[in-house]
Every structure is written in structure tokens, then in C-alpha cells.
Coordinates of C-alpha atoms and ligand atoms in Angstrom, one line a residue:
M70 CA 29.6 -19.6 22.1
S71 CA 26.2 -19.8 23.8
Q72 CA 23.3 -21.1 21.9
L73 CA 21.3 -18.5 20.0
G74 CA 18.0 -17.7 21.6
T75 CA 19.1 -17.9 25.2
E76 CA 19.5 -15.3 27.9
E77 CA 23.3 -15.5 27.4
R78 CA 23.0 -15.0 23.7
P79 CA 19.6 -13.8 22.5
L80 CA 18.7 -14.4 18.8
R81 CA 19.1 -11.0 17.2
V82 CA 16.7 -10.4 14.3
A83 CA 16.6 -7.2 12.1
I84 CA 13.3 -6.5 10.4
V85 CA 13.4 -4.1 7.4
G86 CA 10.1 -2.3 7.1
S87 CA 7.4 -1.3 9.7
G88 CA 4.1 -2.1 8.0
P89 CA 1.7 -5.0 8.8
S90 CA 4.0 -7.8 7.6
A91 CA 6.9 -6.4 9.6
F92 CA 4.9 -6.1 12.8
Y93 CA 3.3 -9.6 12.3
S94 CA 6.8 -11.0 11.9
A95 CA 7.9 -9.4 15.2
Q96 CA 4.7 -10.7 16.9
A97 CA 5.4 -14.2 15.7
L98 CA 9.0 -14.0 16.8
F99 CA 8.0 -12.9 20.3
K100 CA 5.6 -15.9 20.6
A101 CA 8.6 -18.3 20.2
E102 CA 10.0 -19.8 23.3
L103 CA 13.3 -18.2 22.8
V104 CA 15.0 -15.0 23.9
I105 CA 14.9 -12.8 20.9
D106 CA 16.0 -9.2 20.3
I107 CA 14.2 -7.4 17.5
N108 CA 15.4 -4.3 15.7
M109 CA 13.0 -2.8 13.2
F110 CA 14.4 -0.5 10.5
E111 CA 12.2 2.0 8.7
K112 CA 13.3 4.5 6.1
L113 CA 10.7 7.1 7.2
P114 CA 10.8 8.5 10.7
V115 CA 7.3 7.1 11.4
P116 CA 6.1 3.5 11.5
F117 CA 3.2 1.5 10.1
G118 CA 3.9 1.6 6.3
L119 CA 0.7 1.3 4.3
V120 CA -1.5 1.5 7.4
R121 CA -0.5 5.1 7.6
F122 CA 0.3 5.9 4.0
G123 CA -2.0 3.5 2.0
V124 CA -5.3 2.9 3.9
A125 CA -7.8 5.6 2.8
P126 CA -8.2 8.4 5.4
D127 CA -12.0 7.8 5.5
H128 CA -11.4 4.2 6.5
A129 CA -10.4 5.1 10.0
K130 CA -11.4 1.8 11.6
I131 CA -8.9 -0.2 9.5
K132 CA -6.1 1.9 11.1
N133 CA -7.1 0.7 14.6
V134 CA -4.9 -2.3 13.8
T135 CA -1.9 -0.2 14.8
Q136 CA -3.0 -0.7 18.5
V137 CA -1.9 -4.3 18.1
Y138 CA 1.4 -3.2 16.6
E139 CA 2.0 -0.7 19.4
K140 CA 1.7 -3.6 21.9
T141 CA 4.5 -5.4 20.1
A142 CA 6.6 -2.3 20.0
Q143 CA 6.3 -2.0 23.8
E144 CA 8.0 -5.4 24.3
P145 CA 11.3 -4.8 26.2
R146 CA 13.3 -6.6 23.6
F147 CA 11.9 -4.5 20.7
S148 CA 13.8 -1.5 19.2
F149 CA 12.7 0.8 16.4
F150 CA 15.2 2.6 14.1
G151 CA 13.2 5.0 12.0
N152 CA 14.8 7.3 9.4
V153 CA 17.3 4.6 8.4
E154 CA 17.1 3.3 4.8
I155 CA 18.6 -0.1 4.5
G156 CA 20.6 -0.5 1.2
K157 CA 21.3 3.3 1.2
D158 CA 22.1 4.7 4.6
F159 CA 23.2 1.3 6.0
T160 CA 24.1 -1.7 3.8
I161 CA 22.8 -5.2 4.2
H162 CA 26.4 -6.2 5.0
Q163 CA 26.6 -3.7 7.8
L164 CA 23.2 -4.8 9.1
R165 CA 24.3 -8.5 9.3
K166 CA 27.2 -7.6 11.5
Y167 CA 24.8 -6.8 14.3
H168 CA 22.1 -9.5 13.7
D169 CA 21.9 -13.2 13.2
A170 CA 18.9 -13.0 10.7
V171 CA 17.2 -10.3 8.7
I172 CA 13.6 -10.3 7.6
F173 CA 12.8 -8.1 4.6
A174 CA 9.2 -6.9 5.0
Y175 CA 9.3 -3.5 3.3
G176 CA 6.3 -3.9 1.0
A177 CA 5.9 -2.8 -2.6
S178 CA 6.3 1.0 -3.1
S179 CA 6.3 1.2 -6.8
D180 CA 3.6 0.5 -9.4
R181 CA 3.0 -1.7 -12.4
K182 CA 3.0 -0.1 -15.9
L183 CA 0.2 -0.2 -18.5
G184 CA 2.6 -0.2 -21.4
I185 CA 0.5 1.9 -23.7
V186 CA 1.0 5.1 -25.7
G187 CA 0.7 8.3 -23.7
E188 CA 1.2 6.8 -20.3
G189 CA 3.8 9.4 -19.4
L190 CA 1.8 12.5 -20.4
N191 CA 1.2 15.3 -17.9
G192 CA -2.0 14.5 -16.0
S193 CA -1.5 10.7 -16.2
H194 CA -0.6 9.6 -12.7
T195 CA -0.3 6.4 -10.8
A196 CA -2.9 5.8 -8.1
T197 CA 0.0 5.0 -5.8
E198 CA 1.3 8.6 -6.1
F199 CA -2.1 10.1 -5.4
V200 CA -2.8 7.8 -2.4
A201 CA 0.6 8.6 -0.9
W202 CA 0.0 12.4 -1.5
Y203 CA -3.5 12.5 0.2
N204 CA -2.1 10.4 3.0
G205 CA 0.7 12.9 3.7
H206 CA 3.7 10.7 2.7
P207 CA 6.8 13.0 2.9
D208 CA 8.2 11.8 -0.5
Y209 CA 4.9 12.8 -2.2
K210 CA 4.0 16.0 -0.4
D211 CA 5.0 18.2 -3.3
R212 CA 3.1 16.3 -6.1
A213 CA 0.5 18.4 -7.9
F214 CA -2.7 17.0 -9.3
D215 CA -4.7 19.2 -11.6
L216 CA -8.3 18.8 -10.5
S217 CA -9.5 21.8 -12.5
G218 CA -11.1 19.7 -15.3
E219 CA -14.4 17.9 -15.0
T220 CA -13.5 14.4 -15.9
A221 CA -11.2 11.9 -14.2
V222 CA -10.4 8.3 -15.4
I223 CA -9.2 5.5 -13.3
I224 CA -7.8 2.4 -14.9
G225 CA -8.3 -0.8 -12.8
Q226 CA -11.0 -2.0 -10.5
G227 CA -9.1 -3.1 -7.3
N228 CA -9.7 -1.5 -3.9
V229 CA -7.1 1.1 -4.5
A230 CA -9.0 2.3 -7.6
L231 CA -12.1 2.5 -5.5
D232 CA -10.2 4.4 -2.8
V233 CA -9.1 7.0 -5.4
A234 CA -12.6 7.2 -6.9
R235 CA -14.2 7.7 -3.5
I236 CA -11.7 10.5 -2.5
L237 CA -12.5 12.3 -5.8
C238 CA -16.2 11.8 -5.4
K239 CA -16.6 12.8 -1.7
T240 CA -17.4 16.3 -0.5
V241 CA -15.1 18.2 1.8
D242 CA -17.6 17.7 4.5
E243 CA -17.3 13.9 4.1
L244 CA -13.5 14.1 4.3
K245 CA -12.7 17.0 6.7
S246 CA -12.9 14.9 9.9
S247 CA -10.6 12.2 8.6
D248 CA -6.8 12.2 8.9
I249 CA -6.4 13.3 5.2
A250 CA -3.3 15.5 4.7
A251 CA -4.2 19.2 5.0
H252 CA -2.7 20.0 1.5
A253 CA -4.9 17.3 -0.1
L254 CA -8.1 18.5 1.6
E255 CA -7.3 22.1 0.4
A256 CA -6.8 20.9 -3.2
L257 CA -9.9 18.7 -3.1
S258 CA -12.0 21.6 -1.8
K259 CA -11.2 23.4 -5.1
S260 CA -11.8 20.3 -7.3
N261 CA -13.9 20.7 -10.3
I262 CA -14.2 17.0 -11.0
K263 CA -17.8 16.0 -11.7
N264 CA -17.3 12.7 -13.5
V265 CA -15.1 9.8 -12.5
H266 CA -14.8 6.7 -14.8
V267 CA -13.6 3.5 -13.2
I268 CA -12.5 1.2 -16.0
G269 CA -12.2 -2.6 -15.6
R270 CA -10.7 -4.8 -18.3
R271 CA -12.8 -7.9 -17.3
G272 CA -16.4 -8.2 -16.3
P273 CA -18.5 -7.4 -13.2
A274 CA -18.0 -11.0 -12.0
Q275 CA -14.2 -10.7 -12.0
A276 CA -13.8 -7.2 -10.5
A277 CA -11.0 -7.2 -7.9
F278 CA -12.7 -4.8 -5.4
T279 CA -14.5 -6.2 -2.3
P280 CA -18.1 -5.8 -1.3
V281 CA -17.7 -3.3 1.5
E282 CA -15.8 -1.0 -0.8
I283 CA -18.2 -1.1 -3.7
R284 CA -21.2 -0.7 -1.5
E285 CA -20.0 2.7 -0.3
F286 CA -20.7 4.1 -3.7
G287 CA -24.4 3.9 -3.0
E288 CA -24.1 6.0 0.1
L289 CA -22.1 9.1 -1.0
A290 CA -23.6 12.5 -0.2
E291 CA -23.2 14.1 -3.6
C292 CA -22.3 11.4 -6.1
S293 CA -24.5 8.9 -8.0
P294 CA -23.0 5.6 -9.0
I295 CA -23.6 4.8 -12.7
V296 CA -23.8 1.2 -13.7
D297 CA -25.0 0.3 -17.2
P298 CA -27.4 -2.7 -16.7
A299 CA -26.3 -4.0 -20.2
E300 CA -22.7 -4.3 -18.8
L301 CA -24.0 -6.7 -16.1
N302 CA -25.0 -9.3 -18.7
L303 CA -22.8 -12.3 -17.9
N304 CA -21.5 -15.0 -20.2
E305 CA -22.0 -18.6 -19.2
A306 CA -18.5 -19.0 -17.7
S307 CA -19.0 -15.9 -15.5
Q308 CA -22.3 -17.3 -14.3
Q309 CA -20.6 -20.5 -13.4
E310 CA -17.9 -18.6 -11.5
L311 CA -20.6 -16.8 -9.4
E312 CA -22.2 -20.2 -8.5
D313 CA -18.9 -21.4 -7.0
S314 CA -19.1 -21.0 -3.2
K315 CA -15.4 -19.9 -3.0
N316 CA -16.4 -16.8 -5.1
A317 CA -19.0 -15.6 -2.5
P318 CA -17.5 -12.1 -2.3
K319 CA -17.6 -11.8 -6.2
K320 CA -21.3 -12.8 -6.1
K321 CA -21.9 -10.2 -3.4
N322 CA -20.1 -7.6 -5.5
F323 CA -22.5 -8.5 -8.4
E324 CA -25.6 -8.2 -6.3
I325 CA -24.4 -4.8 -5.0
L326 CA -23.7 -3.6 -8.6
K327 CA -27.3 -4.7 -9.6
G328 CA -28.5 -2.6 -6.6
L329 CA -26.4 0.4 -7.8
V330 CA -28.2 0.4 -11.2
E331 CA -31.3 1.7 -9.3
K332 CA -29.2 4.7 -8.0
R333 CA -28.1 6.0 -11.4
D334 CA -31.0 8.5 -11.4
D335 CA -30.2 9.9 -8.0
G336 CA -29.5 13.2 -9.7
K337 CA -26.5 14.1 -7.5
P338 CA -24.0 16.6 -9.0
R339 CA -21.1 14.1 -9.2
K340 CA -21.2 10.8 -11.1
C341 CA -19.0 7.8 -10.7
Y342 CA -19.3 5.5 -13.8
F343 CA -18.3 1.8 -13.5
H344 CA -17.3 0.4 -16.9
F345 CA -16.7 -3.3 -17.5
R346 CA -14.9 -5.3 -20.2
K347 CA -13.0 -2.2 -21.4
S348 CA -9.2 -1.5 -21.7
P349 CA -7.3 1.7 -22.3
A350 CA -5.8 1.5 -25.8
A351 CA -3.9 4.8 -25.8
I352 CA -3.8 8.0 -23.9
Y353 CA -3.7 11.2 -26.0
D354 CA -2.9 14.8 -26.0
K355 CA -4.9 16.0 -29.0
V356 CA -4.2 19.7 -28.3
G357 CA -0.5 19.0 -28.3
D358 CA 0.4 20.8 -25.0
G359 CA 1.8 17.7 -23.4
R360 CA -1.2 17.2 -21.2
I361 CA -3.6 14.3 -21.4
D362 CA -7.0 15.3 -22.8
R363 CA -8.6 12.0 -24.0
I364 CA -8.2 8.3 -23.8
Y365 CA -9.1 5.6 -26.3
I366 CA -10.9 2.7 -24.8
E367 CA -11.3 -0.6 -26.4
Q368 CA -14.2 -2.9 -25.9
N369 CA -13.1 -6.3 -24.6
E370 CA -14.6 -9.8 -24.6
L371 CA -13.8 -12.6 -22.1
F372 CA -12.3 -15.9 -23.1
G373 CA -11.1 -19.0 -21.3
E374 CA -12.6 -21.3 -18.7
A375 CA -14.6 -20.3 -15.7
G376 CA -12.2 -19.2 -13.0
S377 CA -9.4 -18.2 -15.4
Q378 CA -11.1 -16.0 -17.9
M379 CA -9.0 -13.3 -19.5
S380 CA -9.9 -10.3 -21.6
R381 CA -9.1 -9.5 -25.2
G382 CA -9.9 -6.5 -27.4
T383 CA -12.7 -6.7 -29.9
G384 CA -11.3 -3.8 -32.0
E385 CA -14.3 -1.6 -31.2
K386 CA -13.1 1.7 -29.7
E387 CA -14.6 4.7 -28.0
T388 CA -13.1 8.1 -27.0
L389 CA -13.4 9.5 -23.5
E390 CA -12.4 13.1 -22.9
C391 CA -10.7 13.6 -19.6
S392 CA -8.2 15.9 -17.9
I393 CA -6.7 13.6 -15.4
L394 CA -6.0 9.9 -15.3
F395 CA -4.9 7.5 -12.6
R396 CA -3.4 4.1 -13.4
S397 CA -4.4 1.8 -10.6
V398 CA -3.3 -1.6 -11.9
G399 CA -1.3 -2.8 -8.9
Y400 CA 1.7 -2.0 -6.7
R401 CA 5.1 -3.4 -7.5
G402 CA 8.1 -4.2 -5.3
I403 CA 11.6 -2.8 -5.8
G404 CA 14.9 -4.4 -4.9
I405 CA 17.5 -3.5 -2.4
E406 CA 21.2 -3.2 -3.2
G407 CA 23.0 -6.4 -2.4
L408 CA 19.9 -8.6 -2.2
L409 CA 18.4 -11.2 -4.6
F410 CA 15.5 -9.7 -6.6
D411 CA 13.2 -11.0 -9.3
D412 CA 12.6 -7.9 -11.4
R413 CA 10.2 -9.7 -13.6
V414 CA 7.6 -10.0 -10.9
G415 CA 8.9 -7.4 -8.4
I416 CA 9.4 -9.7 -5.4
I417 CA 12.4 -11.1 -3.5
P418 CA 12.7 -14.7 -4.7
N419 CA 12.0 -17.0 -1.7
H420 CA 11.0 -20.5 -0.6
Q421 CA 8.2 -20.0 2.0
G422 CA 10.0 -16.9 3.2
R423 CA 13.6 -18.1 2.9
V424 CA 15.4 -15.8 0.5
G425 CA 16.7 -17.8 -2.4
D426 CA 16.1 -18.9 -6.0
S427 CA 16.9 -22.1 -7.8
E428 CA 20.6 -21.3 -7.7
H429 CA 21.2 -19.4 -4.5
V430 CA 20.1 -19.7 -0.9
S431 CA 20.9 -16.7 1.2
T432 CA 21.4 -18.1 4.7
G433 CA 20.0 -15.9 7.4
L434 CA 17.9 -13.8 5.1
Y435 CA 14.1 -14.0 5.0
T436 CA 11.2 -12.1 3.6
A437 CA 7.5 -11.5 4.4
G438 CA 4.5 -9.6 3.1
W439 CA 4.0 -8.0 -0.3
I440 CA 7.8 -8.1 -1.1
K441 CA 7.6 -11.8 -0.6
R442 CA 4.4 -12.8 -2.4
G443 CA 3.4 -9.7 -4.4
P444 CA 0.9 -7.0 -3.7
T445 CA -2.2 -9.0 -2.9
G446 CA -4.5 -9.4 0.1
I447 CA -5.8 -7.4 2.9
I448 CA -3.8 -6.4 6.0
G449 CA -4.8 -9.6 7.9
T450 CA -3.4 -11.7 5.0
N451 CA 0.1 -10.7 6.2
K452 CA -0.3 -12.4 9.5
P453 CA -0.2 -16.1 8.4
D454 CA 2.3 -15.0 5.7
A455 CA 4.7 -13.6 8.4
E456 CA 4.1 -16.6 10.6
E457 CA 5.2 -18.9 7.8
T458 CA 8.5 -16.9 7.4
V459 CA 9.2 -16.8 11.1
A460 CA 8.6 -20.6 11.3
K461 CA 11.3 -21.1 8.6
L462 CA 13.7 -18.8 10.4
L463 CA 13.3 -20.6 13.7
E464 CA 13.8 -24.0 11.9
D465 CA 17.1 -22.6 10.7
I466 CA 18.4 -21.5 14.1
D467 CA 21.2 -24.0 14.2
V468 CA 22.6 -23.0 10.8
L469 CA 22.4 -19.3 11.1
I470 CA 25.7 -17.5 11.0
P471 CA 25.8 -15.4 14.2
G472 CA 26.3 -11.6 13.8
K473 CA 29.9 -10.6 14.7
N474 CA 28.8 -7.7 16.9
P475 CA 25.7 -8.8 18.7
S476 CA 25.1 -5.6 20.6
N477 CA 22.7 -2.6 20.1
D478 CA 25.3 -0.3 21.8
M479 CA 27.8 -1.1 19.0
L480 CA 25.0 -0.8 16.4
I481 CA 24.0 2.7 17.7
E482 CA 27.6 3.8 17.8
H483 CA 28.0 2.8 14.2
L484 CA 24.8 4.6 13.1
K485 CA 26.0 7.7 14.9
E486 CA 29.4 7.5 13.2
L487 CA 27.6 7.5 9.9
N488 CA 25.6 10.6 11.0
I489 CA 22.3 8.8 10.8
S490 CA 19.7 10.6 12.9
F491 CA 17.6 7.6 13.8
V492 CA 14.2 7.8 15.4
T493 CA 13.3 5.5 18.3
F494 CA 9.8 4.3 19.1
A495 CA 9.7 6.8 22.0
D496 CA 10.5 9.6 19.6
W497 CA 7.7 8.4 17.3
K498 CA 5.3 8.6 20.3
L499 CA 6.2 12.3 20.6
I500 CA 5.3 12.8 17.0
D501 CA 2.1 10.8 17.5
A502 CA 1.0 12.8 20.5
E503 CA 1.7 16.1 18.6
E504 CA -0.2 15.0 15.5
I505 CA -3.2 14.0 17.7
K506 CA -3.0 17.4 19.5
R507 CA -2.9 19.3 16.2
G508 CA -5.8 17.1 14.9
E509 CA -7.9 17.9 17.9
A510 CA -7.6 21.6 17.1
V511 CA -9.2 21.1 13.6
G512 CA -11.6 18.2 14.4
K513 CA -9.5 15.4 12.9
P514 CA -8.1 12.3 14.5
R515 CA -4.6 13.6 13.7
E516 CA -2.9 16.2 11.6
K517 CA 0.1 14.5 10.1
F518 CA 3.5 15.9 9.8
I519 CA 4.4 15.6 6.1
D520 CA 8.0 16.7 6.2
T521 CA 10.9 14.5 7.4
Q522 CA 13.1 17.4 8.5
E523 CA 10.2 19.0 10.4
M524 CA 9.6 15.7 12.2
L525 CA 13.3 15.4 13.2
D526 CA 13.4 19.0 14.4
F527 CA 10.2 18.5 16.4
I528 CA 11.6 15.5 18.1
K529 CA 14.8 17.4 19.0
S530 CA 12.9 20.4 20.4
A531 CA 10.4 18.2 22.3
K532 CA 13.3 16.2 23.9
A533 CA 15.1 19.4 24.8
K534 CA 12.0 20.5 26.8
V535 CA 11.9 17.4 28.9
Ligands
NAP11 P1 -5.5 -5.3 -7.3 O1 -6.6 -5.7 -6.3 O2 -4.6 -6.4 -7.8 O3 -6.3 -4.7 -8.6 C1 -5.6 -4.3 -9.8 C2 -6.7 -4.0 -10.9 O4 -5.9 -3.6 -12.0 C3 -7.5 -5.2 -11.3 O5 -8.8 -4.7 -11.6 C4 -6.8 -5.7 -12.5 O6 -7.6 -6.3 -13.5 C5 -6.4 -4.3 -13.1 N1 -5.3 -4.5 -14.1 C6 -4.1 -5.0 -13.9 N2 -3.3 -4.9 -15.0 C7 -4.1 -4.2 -15.9 C8 -3.9 -3.7 -17.2 N3 -2.8 -4.0 -17.9 N4 -4.9 -3.1 -17.9 C9 -6.1 -2.8 -17.2 N5 -6.3 -3.2 -16.0 C10 -5.3 -3.9 -15.3 O7 -4.6 -4.1 -6.8 P2 -4.9 -2.8 -5.9 O8 -6.2 -2.2 -6.1 O9 -3.6 -2.0 -6.1 O10 -4.8 -3.4 -4.4 C11 -3.7 -4.2 -3.9 C12 -4.2 -5.0 -2.7 O11 -4.5 -4.1 -1.6 C13 -5.4 -5.8 -3.0 O12 -5.3 -7.1 -2.4 C14 -6.5 -5.0 -2.3 O13 -7.6 -5.7 -2.0 C15 -5.8 -4.4 -1.1 N6 -6.4 -3.2 -0.7 C16 -7.4 -3.4 0.2 C17 -8.1 -2.3 0.7 C18 -9.3 -2.4 1.6 O14 -9.4 -3.5 2.2 N7 -10.1 -1.4 1.8 C19 -7.8 -1.0 0.2 C20 -6.8 -0.8 -0.7 C21 -6.1 -2.0 -1.2 P3 -7.6 -8.0 -13.5 O15 -8.5 -8.4 -12.4 O16 -8.2 -8.2 -14.9 O17 -6.2 -8.4 -13.4

């Protein structure tokens, strides 16, 4: 047989997922001096993963990164298979028949648990659900969030928590020209929420958010940020942390928080409170109707050395009445049938991207992005991460077990036999154009389709017209 990676026998790589780590993997593969065919599989009919369904609608500039991904998708040896769920519609075993290597880059779609009483009450949601809902993710379009009460609580102080807080605190005027899903804008226009509490278990020097994101709270039209100056007192270890040059963003956060103290008397109708060194102890339904109405919060103290301080409860508790709560304590990956998975940490076990643990090595299987390393870092973090994985794949080229049926014609025939209505990149461009057209009519960059069947029907009818 001809060598893999040549005109006679191109290296055939399947990439599972279509978010940043998937596209950076494709980009890195195309940079190699080999002939490579890439097939990208995505369970939804539309590409770009968390860029479309995670990045906040009012952070439009961040989404421009898709222009780079579009370029990769235009490569002649790139094919997109949307609406195909690997592990469900098509097994890993089936996938391997048509490819020499597979990169799993499908991100982390679930969430971590708090593990406290009342977490499952009505009105207690994960931030991930809310984010997917306001971003028009088809699987979350029917979720309902009761915004009729006045107080919302958000647990966690990462950038997702700040995204959720900002969406709750912004006015409709501030959101209406974004690509927020129409159902979310409608619900938010009726929101009664006036107070949003963002609760961090550690101190202001350890908060996980980044400076650009916290600064925005000083610039909202109708919401004052509330920072208690007493909570900005730092212990010696935290002061040391902020003096460390590698913690420059944390120092910037701290300066911004000090600046926000001045804005607490802005007198705007909505308030966003930032609490530090506090943890949720229990979520309660005092009335007994199965709906959250208060949360017990415990005061924390920090312990440990500078750089690795942890929090522990002091026993001092306070009650906060609230009608809705969002747990924003991190995303979590989920496994795929037939693939190694470390359920303890929610990642595919790997060695620099090669799937395997101490006992198994899965030849020809690789992983990149959040499902490889856990849900950390910004979009750009996925580029070097994907490059590392691709480097390992290319090092292995001589030991890969070639796919038995190295042909897209055979792959497509198989998908058709299984009645899988897959979506090509050209099909996605039809949806893209229609969304932009619908958006123009209402002054938004796009009005997203939110229903999978509606997308498939639209593609069919648009193609019939050509
Ligand atoms: P994250 O940055 O890891 O933040 C998680 C937060 O939850 C932290 O404040 C953490 O506190 C807290 N937490 C964890 N377990 C907890 C518990 N049991 N009780 C109370 N608090 C707990 O996660 P994320 O906000 O989901 O964001 C994921 C990644 O996406 C991050 O890298 C983020 O920067 C990125 N992202 C970026 C943007 C942007 O650039 N605009 C937007 C969204 C997301 P500790 O620090 O004490 O662990």
C-alpha cells in the first residue's frame, strides 16, 4: 500500500467536534507537508461549538474568530458532516473504517456539581443551561427561566458567571442589537430581576474572571456594581500573590474592583453585588413549594501558601432570599461510547493528546481542547493545545492502522444507508446567509435558527430552489 500522506494515499483524519480546538486541529494538519483529507463531524447541523453557543451575544468581536475557521473549511480537502453524533448515530468503530486517525475535540458540554442540599430545586439552574438558552442552542430552546422575582444569585466568579450576570443586568436596549436568541430577548424584556449576587468562594485576588470582563460592570446603562470595600482587605499571602508578575491580570482585576467601589452609589435601578470569601452552604425552599426561595451562605477564610490558597468555612452564616440561582462552577466533559474516559475529572485520558492511560494506548485516537485538558483557558489557548496533539499524530504516522475504506464516497453511502441527514459546509452557508438576512430585518448581526428540524427543512427547500 502507498504511504499515508501522499497523493496516492492521503492521510485521512476525522475530527469530532467543530469548535475552536477542532478547527485549530484542522488548521495544524493542513500546515503539515503531507496530503491530508479532513472530515469534521458535529452533532448539531451548525459549526463552531462554543463560539456560537458559549460566547456571550454582546461580545460580538470574539466571534470574529470564525472567519479564520471559515478559511480552513474552504480548503479543498476539508469536509463537514453536521448533524452526525459520533457514539450515537455513527460509532467510533464505524468512523475508524473510513479514517486512519480520529481527533476528539468535542469540548465539555456538561457542568460540575456543587454537592449541596437543594441543588436540584426548581429555580436552581446551571449557568451552562442559561448560556446555551440565550445563545439559541437547539437542545435548550425550551428551557424556562423564571425571572419574575427580584433577586438572582450566581455561584462562582469565572467569566461564565460574569457573562450570566451581565445578561441579567443589561437592558433590552443594550442587548437587542446582539445575536441573542429572540426567545431570550423576549423573556429578558419582561425580567423583574433587580439584584444579582455573584458569589466567590475565595478572595478578590483569586477571582477567576479576567480584567476586560469585570471592567464592563462599571459601564452598564442601568446597573450599579456593588463591591464592599471591607471585602477587598487582603491577607498577607494574597498581597504576595498580587506582587508576583505572573499574576498581572489578577492585580488588574483587584485595581478594577477598587475602582468599582466608587460606583456603588450610582443609584441605577439594578445592582450587581460581588461577594468574596463566601460559599453556598445550602439552597432552600422554605415555603415548601419545591422552588428555591433562599440560600444559606457561609463566610470563608483563606488558608495555605501564596499561589495555592484554598477556602474553608468559618461557621458564620447568612441568609440571602432569592428566586433564581445559577451554578457557574465550571463546565465538565462527558464520555463517548467506546472511548476511554476519566469520569473523575471529565476528560479523555491522554498523553499530550494521544488517547491512553497508564494501562491502555489507543493507537490512532487523539484528543484536543477542553475534552483533553479540562474546561480552562480562552479560545486562543486551544491553538497551541491542538498543535501539540497534531504533532503527536504526525509523529505516529508510521504506526497508524490505515482505515479499511479510505473513501468519502463509501462513507457518504454508509451515512445514507443509516438515514443520517448530514449537513455539509455548503449547507451551513445557506443557513448562515438566511440567519444574517433575518437578522438584518431586526437590526441584529443574525437571527439564529434554534430548531434542528427547521434548519434541515430550510436547507432542503433552499437547495430545491437552486
Ligand atoms: P472557571 O473560570 O473555572 O471559574 C469557575 C468558578 O467557580 C471559580 O470562581 C471557582 O472558584 C468557582 N468554583 C468552583 N467550584 C466551586 C464550588 N464548589 N463552590 C463555589 N465556587 C466554586 O470556569 P468558567 O467561568 O465556567 O469558564 C470556563 C473557561 O472559559 C475559563 O477559562 C474562562 O476564562 C473561559 N471563558 C472566557 C470568556 C471570555 O474570555 N470572555 C467567557 C466565558 C468563559 P475557585 O477559583 O476558588 O476554584
